[in-house]
GROMACS .gro file of C-alpha atoms in nm:
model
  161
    1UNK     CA    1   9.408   3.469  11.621
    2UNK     CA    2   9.144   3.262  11.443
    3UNK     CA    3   9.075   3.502  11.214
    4UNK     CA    4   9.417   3.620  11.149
    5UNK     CA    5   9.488   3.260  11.080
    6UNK     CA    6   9.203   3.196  10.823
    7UNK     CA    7   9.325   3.500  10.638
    8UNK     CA    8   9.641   3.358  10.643
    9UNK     CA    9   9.535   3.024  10.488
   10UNK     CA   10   9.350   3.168  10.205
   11UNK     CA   11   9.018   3.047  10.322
   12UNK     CA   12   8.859   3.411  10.382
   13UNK     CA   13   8.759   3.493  10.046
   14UNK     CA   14   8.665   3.163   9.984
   15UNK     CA   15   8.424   3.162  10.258
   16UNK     CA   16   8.280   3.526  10.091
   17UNK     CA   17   8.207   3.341   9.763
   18UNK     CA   18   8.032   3.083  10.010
   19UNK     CA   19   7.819   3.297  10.219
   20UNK     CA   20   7.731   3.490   9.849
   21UNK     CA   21   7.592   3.144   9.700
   22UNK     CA   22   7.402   3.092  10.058
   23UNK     CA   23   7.245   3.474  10.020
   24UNK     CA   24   7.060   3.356   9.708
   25UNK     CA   25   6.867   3.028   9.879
   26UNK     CA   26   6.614   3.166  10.023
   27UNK     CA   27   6.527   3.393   9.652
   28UNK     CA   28   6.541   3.015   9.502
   29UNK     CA   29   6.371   2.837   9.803
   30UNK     CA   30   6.088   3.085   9.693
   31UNK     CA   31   6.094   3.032   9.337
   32UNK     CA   32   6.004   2.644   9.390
   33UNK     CA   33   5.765   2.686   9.616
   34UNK     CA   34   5.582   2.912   9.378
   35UNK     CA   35   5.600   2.645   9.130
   36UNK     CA   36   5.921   2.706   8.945
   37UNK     CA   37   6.055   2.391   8.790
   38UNK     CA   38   6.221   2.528   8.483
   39UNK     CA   39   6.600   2.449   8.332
   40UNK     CA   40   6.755   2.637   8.036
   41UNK     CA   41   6.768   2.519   7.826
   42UNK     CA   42   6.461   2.290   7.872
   43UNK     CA   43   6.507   1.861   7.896
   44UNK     CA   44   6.313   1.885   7.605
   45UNK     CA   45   6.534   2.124   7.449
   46UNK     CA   46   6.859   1.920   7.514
   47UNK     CA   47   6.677   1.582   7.360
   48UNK     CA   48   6.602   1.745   7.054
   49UNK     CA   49   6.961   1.909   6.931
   50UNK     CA   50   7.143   1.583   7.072
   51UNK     CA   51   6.850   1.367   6.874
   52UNK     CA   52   6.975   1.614   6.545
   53UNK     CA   53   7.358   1.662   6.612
   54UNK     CA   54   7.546   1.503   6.883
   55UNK     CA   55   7.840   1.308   6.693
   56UNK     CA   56   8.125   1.301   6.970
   57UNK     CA   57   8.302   0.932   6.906
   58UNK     CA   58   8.331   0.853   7.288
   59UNK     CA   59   8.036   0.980   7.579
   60UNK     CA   60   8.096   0.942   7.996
   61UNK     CA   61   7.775   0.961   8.130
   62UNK     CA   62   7.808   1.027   8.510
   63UNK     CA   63   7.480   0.939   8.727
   64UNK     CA   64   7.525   1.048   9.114
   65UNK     CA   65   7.285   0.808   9.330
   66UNK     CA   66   7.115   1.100   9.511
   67UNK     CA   67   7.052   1.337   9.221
   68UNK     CA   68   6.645   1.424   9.235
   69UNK     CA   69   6.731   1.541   8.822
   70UNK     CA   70   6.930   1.267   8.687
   71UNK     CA   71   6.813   1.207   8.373
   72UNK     CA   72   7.104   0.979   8.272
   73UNK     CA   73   6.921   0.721   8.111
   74UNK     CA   74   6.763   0.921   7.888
   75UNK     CA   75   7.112   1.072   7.780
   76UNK     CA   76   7.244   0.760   7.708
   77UNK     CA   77   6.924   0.637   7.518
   78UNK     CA   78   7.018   0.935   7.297
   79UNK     CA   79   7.363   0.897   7.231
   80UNK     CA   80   7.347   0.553   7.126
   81UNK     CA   81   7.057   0.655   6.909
   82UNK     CA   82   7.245   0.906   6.761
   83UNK     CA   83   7.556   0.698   6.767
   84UNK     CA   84   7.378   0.426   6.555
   85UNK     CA   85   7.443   0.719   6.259
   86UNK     CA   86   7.804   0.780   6.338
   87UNK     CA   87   7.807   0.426   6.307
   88UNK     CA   88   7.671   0.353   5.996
   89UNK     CA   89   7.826   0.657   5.850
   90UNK     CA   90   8.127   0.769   5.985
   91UNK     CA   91   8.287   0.439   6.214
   92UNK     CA   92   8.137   0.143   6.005
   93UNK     CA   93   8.450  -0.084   6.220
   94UNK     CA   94   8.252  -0.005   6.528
   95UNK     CA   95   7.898  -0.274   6.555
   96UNK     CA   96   7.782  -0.092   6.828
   97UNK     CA   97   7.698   0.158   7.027
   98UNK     CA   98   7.916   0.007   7.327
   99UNK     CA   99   8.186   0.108   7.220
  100UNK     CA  100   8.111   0.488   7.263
  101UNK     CA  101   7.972   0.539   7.572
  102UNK     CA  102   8.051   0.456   7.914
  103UNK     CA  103   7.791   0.463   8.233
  104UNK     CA  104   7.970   0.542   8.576
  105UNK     CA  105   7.737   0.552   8.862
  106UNK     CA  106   7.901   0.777   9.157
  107UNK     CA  107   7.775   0.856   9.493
  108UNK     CA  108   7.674   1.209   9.515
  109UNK     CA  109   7.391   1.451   9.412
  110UNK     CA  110   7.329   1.718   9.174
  111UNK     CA  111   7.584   2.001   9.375
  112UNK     CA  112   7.843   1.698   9.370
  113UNK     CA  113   8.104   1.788   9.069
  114UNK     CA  114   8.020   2.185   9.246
  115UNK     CA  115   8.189   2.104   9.513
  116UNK     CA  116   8.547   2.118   9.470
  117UNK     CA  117   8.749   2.379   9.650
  118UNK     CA  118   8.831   2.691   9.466
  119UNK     CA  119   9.182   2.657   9.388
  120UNK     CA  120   9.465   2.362   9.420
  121UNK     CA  121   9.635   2.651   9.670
  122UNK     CA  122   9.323   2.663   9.909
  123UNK     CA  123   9.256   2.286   9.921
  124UNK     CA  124   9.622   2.224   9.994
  125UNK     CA  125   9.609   2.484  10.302
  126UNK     CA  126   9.296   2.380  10.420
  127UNK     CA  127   9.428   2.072  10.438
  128UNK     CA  128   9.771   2.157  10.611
  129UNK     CA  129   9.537   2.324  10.868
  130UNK     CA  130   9.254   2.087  10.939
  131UNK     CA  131   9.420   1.765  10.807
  132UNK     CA  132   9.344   1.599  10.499
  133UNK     CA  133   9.064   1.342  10.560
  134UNK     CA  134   8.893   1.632  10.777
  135UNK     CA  135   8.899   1.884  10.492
  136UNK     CA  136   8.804   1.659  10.246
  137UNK     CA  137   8.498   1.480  10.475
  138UNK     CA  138   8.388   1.759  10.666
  139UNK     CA  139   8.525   2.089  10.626
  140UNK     CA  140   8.483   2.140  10.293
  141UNK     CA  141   8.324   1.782  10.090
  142UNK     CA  142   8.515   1.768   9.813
  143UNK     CA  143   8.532   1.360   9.812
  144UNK     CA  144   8.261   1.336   9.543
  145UNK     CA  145   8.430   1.640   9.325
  146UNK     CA  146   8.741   1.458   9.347
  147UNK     CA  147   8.618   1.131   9.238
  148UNK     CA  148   8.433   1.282   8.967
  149UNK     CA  149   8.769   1.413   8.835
  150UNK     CA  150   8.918   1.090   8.853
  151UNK     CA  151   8.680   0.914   8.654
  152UNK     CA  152   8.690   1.167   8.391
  153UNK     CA  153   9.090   1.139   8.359
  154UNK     CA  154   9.029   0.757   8.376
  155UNK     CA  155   8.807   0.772   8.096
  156UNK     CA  156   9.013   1.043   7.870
  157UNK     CA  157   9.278   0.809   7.953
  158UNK     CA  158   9.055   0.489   7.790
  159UNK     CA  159   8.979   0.675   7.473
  160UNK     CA  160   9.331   0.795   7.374
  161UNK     CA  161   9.239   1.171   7.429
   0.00000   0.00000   0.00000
């Protein structure tokens, strides 16, 4: 009956796509401890084009409290220094950088925007079955992917877009 019930709900392929992402841990486990520690493109990389080109009139940066790869300050060191042209050039109303980007500091790590359930369908059955505040706590830890969202409406919201 369990089973038949999980099929049911929706939450057997779901749980596939799950037990698919766990199958490649132990491949990445591996990769770390032999020293991988590379991102594509590289930090490095990402610095350089947004030092050239990044122009976007309003920035969220979104820092999670328990992400070992936040580099968030550095992100928003470069989009006020590239903001400082957009400034001069292209907003001269604006006097500073302020005005185009907003810091939100969320609790969460690196997996946390990840984390969301599949579909609006699946989160709404899980949540028929198990009750909301256990789907959303235990069963399936979308708090953080749900707060991200909100913030990101909030600020879309803020900027008129």
């Amino acid at each position: 009956p369990t089973l038949q019930l999980a099929q049911q709900s929706g939450l057997v392929p779901p749980m596939l796509d799950v037990l698919q992402a766990l199958d490649q841990i132990p491949n990445i486990m591996e990769e770390v401890a032999d020293g991988a520690r590379d991102f594509c493109p590289s930090p490095s990389q990402v610095q350089s084009v947004a030092k050239r080109a990044y122009r976007a009139r309003n920035t969220l940066v979104i820092q999670y409290n328990e992400d070992s790869f936040d580099q968030s300050d550095q992100m928003e060191a470069l989009v006020r220094a590239a903001g400082k042209g957009l400034i001069r050039n292209k907003r001269p109303m604006l006097s500073n950088t302020d005005d185009l980007v907003k810091r939100v500091n969320l609790p969460g790590g690196h997996d946390t925007p990840l984390r969301a359930p599949p579909s609006l369908d699946v989160a709404t059955r899980a949540e028929d079955i198990l009750g909301a505040e256990l789907a959303v706590e235990q069963v399936l830890q979308y708090r953080g992917a749900r707060q991200t969202v909100q913030e990101i409406c909030q600020w879309l919201e803020e900027c008129n877009i």
